[in-house]
């Protein structure tokens, strides 16, 4: 896996293209989401469950987007930095910087740990 591969992964995230996203993940991968009941966030295990989680974000936030992403890979570790934005169904928005820490095996992601700044939602602007 290379930094260019990670750029392609995030391009697939931005297209909401689950098949291309999951092509980068091993079948036995683990995803630690940014929020959840555990110290590591919500732990999601297995490619199918992770695909469902990613698709759920795109359903809840139809404009979910990772911008300004940059990546580096060193051995079996990789890091991606990005700015996430998206609009909830109630019109509130989030715009926050974050990063992913990846563990790699045989050119695939086996663990994705997501971290994102915790900031207040942006209230929708009134339309006149």
Short mmCIF file of C-alpha atoms in Angstrom, two decimals:
data_model
loop_
_atom_site.label_atom_id
_atom_site.label_comp_id
_atom_site.label_asym_id
_atom_site.label_seq_id
_atom_site.Cartn_x
_atom_site.Cartn_y
_atom_site.Cartn_z
CA UNK A 1 0.00 0.00 0.00
CA UNK A 2 1.26 3.46 -0.93
CA UNK A 3 0.24 7.05 -0.23
CA UNK A 4 -1.22 7.09 -3.76
CA UNK A 5 -3.37 4.06 -2.86
CA UNK A 6 -4.68 5.91 0.20
CA UNK A 7 -5.52 8.92 -1.97
CA UNK A 8 -7.51 6.57 -4.21
CA UNK A 9 -9.25 5.16 -1.11
CA UNK A 10 -10.37 8.64 -0.06
CA UNK A 11 -11.46 9.45 -3.60
CA UNK A 12 -13.68 6.35 -3.37
CA UNK A 13 -14.99 7.52 0.04
CA UNK A 14 -15.91 10.85 -1.56
CA UNK A 15 -17.75 9.10 -4.40
CA UNK A 16 -19.56 6.97 -1.78
CA UNK A 17 -18.35 3.95 -3.75
CA UNK A 18 -18.49 1.12 -1.23
CA UNK A 19 -17.09 -1.54 -3.57
CA UNK A 20 -13.97 0.48 -4.35
CA UNK A 21 -13.57 1.50 -0.70
CA UNK A 22 -13.77 -2.08 0.54
CA UNK A 23 -11.26 -3.28 -2.08
CA UNK A 24 -8.60 -1.69 0.17
CA UNK A 25 -9.67 -3.63 3.29
CA UNK A 26 -8.85 -7.20 4.35
CA UNK A 27 -11.77 -9.53 5.09
CA UNK A 28 -10.79 -9.66 8.78
CA UNK A 29 -10.34 -5.90 9.21
CA UNK A 30 -11.30 -3.90 12.29
CA UNK A 31 -12.57 -0.30 12.30
CA UNK A 32 -12.51 1.82 15.45
CA UNK A 33 -14.99 4.63 14.74
CA UNK A 34 -14.55 8.18 16.06
CA UNK A 35 -17.27 7.80 18.68
CA UNK A 36 -18.76 5.00 20.71
CA UNK A 37 -19.04 3.42 24.13
CA UNK A 38 -15.49 2.03 24.29
CA UNK A 39 -12.24 3.87 24.94
CA UNK A 40 -11.37 3.20 21.29
CA UNK A 41 -14.76 4.41 20.01
CA UNK A 42 -17.10 1.86 18.49
CA UNK A 43 -15.27 -1.30 17.38
CA UNK A 44 -16.61 -2.77 14.15
CA UNK A 45 -15.13 -6.07 12.98
CA UNK A 46 -15.23 -7.72 9.57
CA UNK A 47 -15.49 -6.31 6.07
CA UNK A 48 -19.27 -6.70 5.80
CA UNK A 49 -19.97 -4.89 9.08
CA UNK A 50 -17.52 -2.14 8.17
CA UNK A 51 -19.11 -1.70 4.73
CA UNK A 52 -22.50 -1.34 6.45
CA UNK A 53 -21.06 1.29 8.82
CA UNK A 54 -19.53 3.33 5.99
CA UNK A 55 -22.73 3.11 3.95
CA UNK A 56 -24.69 4.23 7.03
CA UNK A 57 -22.64 7.43 7.21
CA UNK A 58 -23.39 8.14 3.54
CA UNK A 59 -27.10 7.52 4.12
CA UNK A 60 -27.22 9.82 7.16
CA UNK A 61 -25.03 12.49 5.55
CA UNK A 62 -25.58 12.42 1.82
CA UNK A 63 -22.89 15.06 1.30
CA UNK A 64 -20.26 13.37 3.52
CA UNK A 65 -16.86 14.39 2.19
CA UNK A 66 -13.21 14.08 3.21
CA UNK A 67 -11.24 17.07 1.91
CA UNK A 68 -7.62 18.24 2.07
CA UNK A 69 -6.45 14.69 2.61
CA UNK A 70 -2.77 13.81 2.79
CA UNK A 71 -1.18 10.43 3.44
CA UNK A 72 2.03 8.64 4.29
CA UNK A 73 2.95 4.99 4.59
CA UNK A 74 5.86 3.44 6.46
CA UNK A 75 6.12 -0.34 6.52
CA UNK A 76 2.92 -1.81 7.95
CA UNK A 77 1.64 1.56 9.22
CA UNK A 78 -0.03 4.47 7.47
CA UNK A 79 -1.60 7.81 8.38
CA UNK A 80 -4.17 9.92 6.57
CA UNK A 81 -5.06 13.48 7.60
CA UNK A 82 -8.27 15.07 6.34
CA UNK A 83 -11.09 17.52 6.96
CA UNK A 84 -14.49 15.85 7.21
CA UNK A 85 -17.70 17.68 6.36
CA UNK A 86 -21.29 16.58 6.17
CA UNK A 87 -24.87 17.66 6.77
CA UNK A 88 -27.27 15.82 9.06
CA UNK A 89 -30.92 15.34 8.11
CA UNK A 90 -31.89 18.18 10.50
CA UNK A 91 -29.65 20.58 8.57
CA UNK A 92 -26.86 20.80 11.15
CA UNK A 93 -23.37 20.47 9.71
CA UNK A 94 -20.06 19.22 10.89
CA UNK A 95 -16.71 20.42 9.61
CA UNK A 96 -13.79 18.99 11.56
CA UNK A 97 -10.22 17.92 11.03
CA UNK A 98 -9.25 14.34 11.69
CA UNK A 99 -6.93 11.49 10.90
CA UNK A 100 -6.87 7.76 10.40
CA UNK A 101 -4.17 5.46 11.70
CA UNK A 102 -3.94 2.31 9.60
CA UNK A 103 -2.33 -1.07 10.18
CA UNK A 104 -1.54 -2.89 6.94
CA UNK A 105 -0.97 -6.51 5.96
CA UNK A 106 -0.25 -7.83 2.47
CA UNK A 107 -1.28 -4.53 0.86
CA UNK A 108 -4.64 -4.35 2.66
CA UNK A 109 -5.95 -2.41 5.65
CA UNK A 110 -6.45 -4.66 8.68
CA UNK A 111 -7.16 -1.88 11.18
CA UNK A 112 -8.49 1.65 10.73
CA UNK A 113 -8.55 3.89 13.77
CA UNK A 114 -10.40 7.15 13.11
CA UNK A 115 -9.92 10.32 15.16
CA UNK A 116 -11.81 13.57 14.63
CA UNK A 117 -11.95 16.89 16.45
CA UNK A 118 -14.97 17.09 18.73
CA UNK A 119 -16.63 20.40 18.04
CA UNK A 120 -20.20 21.74 18.15
CA UNK A 121 -22.45 21.20 15.17
CA UNK A 122 -22.97 24.17 12.86
CA UNK A 123 -26.61 25.22 12.91
CA UNK A 124 -28.38 25.58 9.57
CA UNK A 125 -28.59 29.11 8.23
CA UNK A 126 -32.08 30.54 7.80
CA UNK A 127 -33.24 30.86 4.21
CA UNK A 128 -35.03 34.03 3.24
#
